[in-house]
């Protein structure tokens, strides 16, 4: 498998509107748009930084995964996403090497990307997202 770069860092927030004051207002990053992924009960907002991005994640529902995450751990860094060349190949290779996967098959993420998560039990406590995007 080939990892191309850190695609983005996912940060769980209670309110994108409020967090924007930091990322756009104080840090001066450009807000490049928001998208709601209904199946994941999440709204995402992207702020490009150099060759990578900050992804803010706000739950659309109290029972969504991001709401549950914040309830348990508070706001903060929720996942790190690595861009890979071929996500199916990467998942197959990692699985064969004993890495526990949350998603055996890629699902659709923001921006039409194919994404899949690895289990933090297999990754020293970090929720790792793999993503493949057409650019
Ligand atoms: Zn992500």
mmCIF file of C-alpha atoms and ligand atoms in Angstrom:
data_model
loop_
_atom_site.group_PDB
_atom_site.id
_atom_site.type_symbol
_atom_site.label_atom_id
_atom_site.label_comp_id
_atom_site.label_asym_id
_atom_site.label_seq_id
_atom_site.Cartn_x
_atom_site.Cartn_y
_atom_site.Cartn_z
ATOM 1 C CA UNK A 1 0.000 0.000 0.000
ATOM 2 C CA UNK A 2 1.064 3.561 -0.516
ATOM 3 C CA UNK A 3 0.251 6.469 1.805
ATOM 4 C CA UNK A 4 0.446 9.752 -0.083
ATOM 5 C CA UNK A 5 0.039 12.314 2.693
ATOM 6 C CA UNK A 6 -1.888 13.312 5.789
ATOM 7 C CA UNK A 7 -5.124 14.232 4.067
ATOM 8 C CA UNK A 8 -6.746 15.894 7.049
ATOM 9 C CA UNK A 9 -7.061 16.013 10.805
ATOM 10 C CA UNK A 10 -10.600 15.491 12.094
ATOM 11 C CA UNK A 11 -11.609 17.583 15.089
ATOM 12 C CA UNK A 12 -14.868 16.988 16.948
ATOM 13 C CA UNK A 13 -16.617 20.201 17.991
ATOM 14 C CA UNK A 14 -19.980 20.995 19.484
ATOM 15 C CA UNK A 15 -20.492 23.877 17.074
ATOM 16 C CA UNK A 16 -18.745 24.498 13.759
ATOM 17 C CA UNK A 17 -20.118 28.027 13.868
ATOM 18 C CA UNK A 18 -18.287 28.709 17.135
ATOM 19 C CA UNK A 19 -15.107 26.843 16.224
ATOM 20 C CA UNK A 20 -14.900 28.858 12.997
ATOM 21 C CA UNK A 21 -14.050 31.878 15.113
ATOM 22 C CA UNK A 22 -10.760 30.170 15.898
ATOM 23 C CA UNK A 23 -9.902 28.529 12.580
ATOM 24 C CA UNK A 24 -11.046 31.318 10.257
ATOM 25 C CA UNK A 25 -11.104 34.311 12.534
ATOM 26 C CA UNK A 26 -7.931 33.902 14.581
ATOM 27 C CA UNK A 27 -5.820 31.487 12.527
ATOM 28 C CA UNK A 28 -6.944 33.020 9.247
ATOM 29 C CA UNK A 29 -7.686 29.739 7.456
ATOM 30 C CA UNK A 30 -10.112 29.782 4.581
ATOM 31 C CA UNK A 31 -13.370 27.921 5.181
ATOM 32 C CA UNK A 32 -13.693 25.863 2.022
ATOM 33 C CA UNK A 33 -17.229 24.706 2.498
ATOM 34 C CA UNK A 34 -19.344 22.436 4.636
ATOM 35 C CA UNK A 35 -21.132 19.222 3.891
ATOM 36 C CA UNK A 36 -23.590 17.084 5.804
ATOM 37 C CA UNK A 37 -23.120 13.333 5.506
ATOM 38 C CA UNK A 38 -26.558 12.130 6.571
ATOM 39 C CA UNK A 39 -25.618 8.444 7.081
ATOM 40 C CA UNK A 40 -22.897 9.493 9.530
ATOM 41 C CA UNK A 41 -25.097 12.110 11.244
ATOM 42 C CA UNK A 42 -22.330 14.629 10.848
ATOM 43 C CA UNK A 43 -21.673 17.999 9.284
ATOM 44 C CA UNK A 44 -18.092 18.617 8.214
ATOM 45 C CA UNK A 45 -16.302 21.874 7.477
ATOM 46 C CA UNK A 46 -12.934 21.933 5.737
ATOM 47 C CA UNK A 47 -10.117 24.425 6.250
ATOM 48 C CA UNK A 48 -7.137 23.786 3.944
ATOM 49 C CA UNK A 49 -3.679 24.282 5.490
ATOM 50 C CA UNK A 50 -0.794 23.856 3.054
ATOM 51 C CA UNK A 51 -1.063 20.360 1.596
ATOM 52 C CA UNK A 52 -3.514 19.129 4.216
ATOM 53 C CA UNK A 53 -6.741 20.227 5.882
ATOM 54 C CA UNK A 54 -8.446 20.663 9.200
ATOM 55 C CA UNK A 55 -11.844 18.951 9.190
ATOM 56 C CA UNK A 56 -14.286 20.137 11.840
ATOM 57 C CA UNK A 57 -16.986 17.603 12.711
ATOM 58 C CA UNK A 58 -20.291 18.547 14.284
ATOM 59 C CA UNK A 59 -22.996 16.013 15.044
ATOM 60 C CA UNK A 60 -26.393 16.531 13.450
ATOM 61 C CA UNK A 61 -28.068 14.434 16.126
ATOM 62 C CA UNK A 62 -27.538 13.649 19.839
ATOM 63 C CA UNK A 63 -27.125 9.937 19.003
ATOM 64 C CA UNK A 64 -24.564 10.420 16.222
ATOM 65 C CA UNK A 65 -21.003 9.072 16.569
ATOM 66 C CA UNK A 66 -19.500 12.555 16.990
ATOM 67 C CA UNK A 67 -22.000 13.497 19.721
ATOM 68 C CA UNK A 68 -21.155 10.249 21.514
ATOM 69 C CA UNK A 69 -17.432 10.900 21.115
ATOM 70 C CA UNK A 70 -17.740 14.388 22.659
ATOM 71 C CA UNK A 71 -19.868 13.003 25.481
ATOM 72 C CA UNK A 72 -17.146 10.480 26.343
ATOM 73 C CA UNK A 73 -13.936 12.349 25.599
ATOM 74 C CA UNK A 74 -14.845 15.990 25.112
ATOM 75 C CA UNK A 75 -14.097 18.125 22.094
ATOM 76 C CA UNK A 76 -10.751 17.602 20.380
ATOM 77 C CA UNK A 77 -8.790 15.658 17.791
ATOM 78 C CA UNK A 78 -10.954 12.711 16.786
ATOM 79 C CA UNK A 79 -9.074 11.120 13.902
ATOM 80 C CA UNK A 80 -6.156 11.438 11.504
ATOM 81 C CA UNK A 81 -6.755 10.683 7.840
ATOM 82 C CA UNK A 82 -4.095 9.280 5.546
ATOM 83 C CA UNK A 83 -4.646 9.584 1.811
ATOM 84 C CA UNK A 84 -3.853 6.298 0.078
ATOM 85 C CA UNK A 85 -3.487 5.443 -3.564
ATOM 86 C CA UNK A 86 -5.889 2.507 -3.504
ATOM 87 C CA UNK A 87 -8.111 2.063 -0.468
ATOM 88 C CA UNK A 88 -9.408 -1.445 -1.249
ATOM 89 C CA UNK A 89 -5.848 -2.664 -1.652
ATOM 90 C CA UNK A 90 -4.744 -0.925 1.557
ATOM 91 C CA UNK A 91 -7.604 -2.463 3.577
ATOM 92 C CA UNK A 92 -6.902 -5.936 2.227
ATOM 93 C CA UNK A 93 -3.214 -5.632 3.009
ATOM 94 C CA UNK A 94 -3.745 -4.312 6.547
ATOM 95 C CA UNK A 95 -6.353 -6.960 7.294
ATOM 96 C CA UNK A 96 -4.029 -9.696 6.067
ATOM 97 C CA UNK A 97 -1.372 -8.329 8.415
ATOM 98 C CA UNK A 98 -3.686 -8.522 11.411
ATOM 99 C CA UNK A 99 -4.876 -4.922 11.752
ATOM 100 C CA UNK A 100 -8.407 -4.682 13.108
ATOM 101 C CA UNK A 101 -10.661 -2.745 10.737
ATOM 102 C CA UNK A 102 -13.805 -0.820 11.606
ATOM 103 C CA UNK A 103 -14.797 -0.743 7.935
ATOM 104 C CA UNK A 104 -14.041 -3.841 5.916
ATOM 105 C CA UNK A 105 -15.263 -2.013 2.827
ATOM 106 C CA UNK A 106 -14.865 1.683 2.058
ATOM 107 C CA UNK A 107 -17.853 3.948 2.555
ATOM 108 C CA UNK A 108 -18.657 7.359 1.193
ATOM 109 C CA UNK A 109 -17.276 10.373 3.056
ATOM 110 C CA UNK A 110 -17.436 14.112 2.494
ATOM 111 C CA UNK A 111 -16.563 15.279 -0.995
ATOM 112 C CA UNK A 112 -17.335 11.870 -2.497
ATOM 113 C CA UNK A 113 -14.148 10.377 -1.051
ATOM 114 C CA UNK A 114 -13.916 6.685 -0.280
ATOM 115 C CA UNK A 115 -13.091 6.310 3.417
ATOM 116 C CA UNK A 116 -12.557 3.555 5.964
ATOM 117 C CA UNK A 117 -11.504 3.522 9.603
ATOM 118 C CA UNK A 118 -8.987 1.308 11.376
ATOM 119 C CA UNK A 119 -9.727 0.242 14.933
ATOM 120 C CA UNK A 120 -7.842 2.236 17.605
ATOM 121 C CA UNK A 121 -7.073 -1.069 19.357
ATOM 122 C CA UNK A 122 -4.729 -1.835 16.467
ATOM 123 C CA UNK A 123 -3.262 1.654 16.113
ATOM 124 C CA UNK A 124 -1.974 2.689 19.517
ATOM 125 C CA UNK A 125 -5.166 4.498 20.396
ATOM 126 C CA UNK A 126 -5.415 6.690 17.312
ATOM 127 C CA UNK A 127 -8.520 6.511 15.162
ATOM 128 C CA UNK A 128 -6.994 6.320 11.687
ATOM 129 C CA UNK A 129 -9.034 7.032 8.597
ATOM 130 C CA UNK A 130 -7.838 5.939 5.198
ATOM 131 C CA UNK A 131 -9.205 7.913 2.278
ATOM 132 C CA UNK A 132 -8.966 7.822 -1.459
ATOM 133 C CA UNK A 133 -9.945 10.860 -3.490
ATOM 134 C CA UNK A 134 -9.925 11.742 -7.121
ATOM 135 C CA UNK A 135 -8.124 14.991 -7.786
HETATM 136 ZN ZN1 LIG B 1 -12.101 12.514 8.208
#
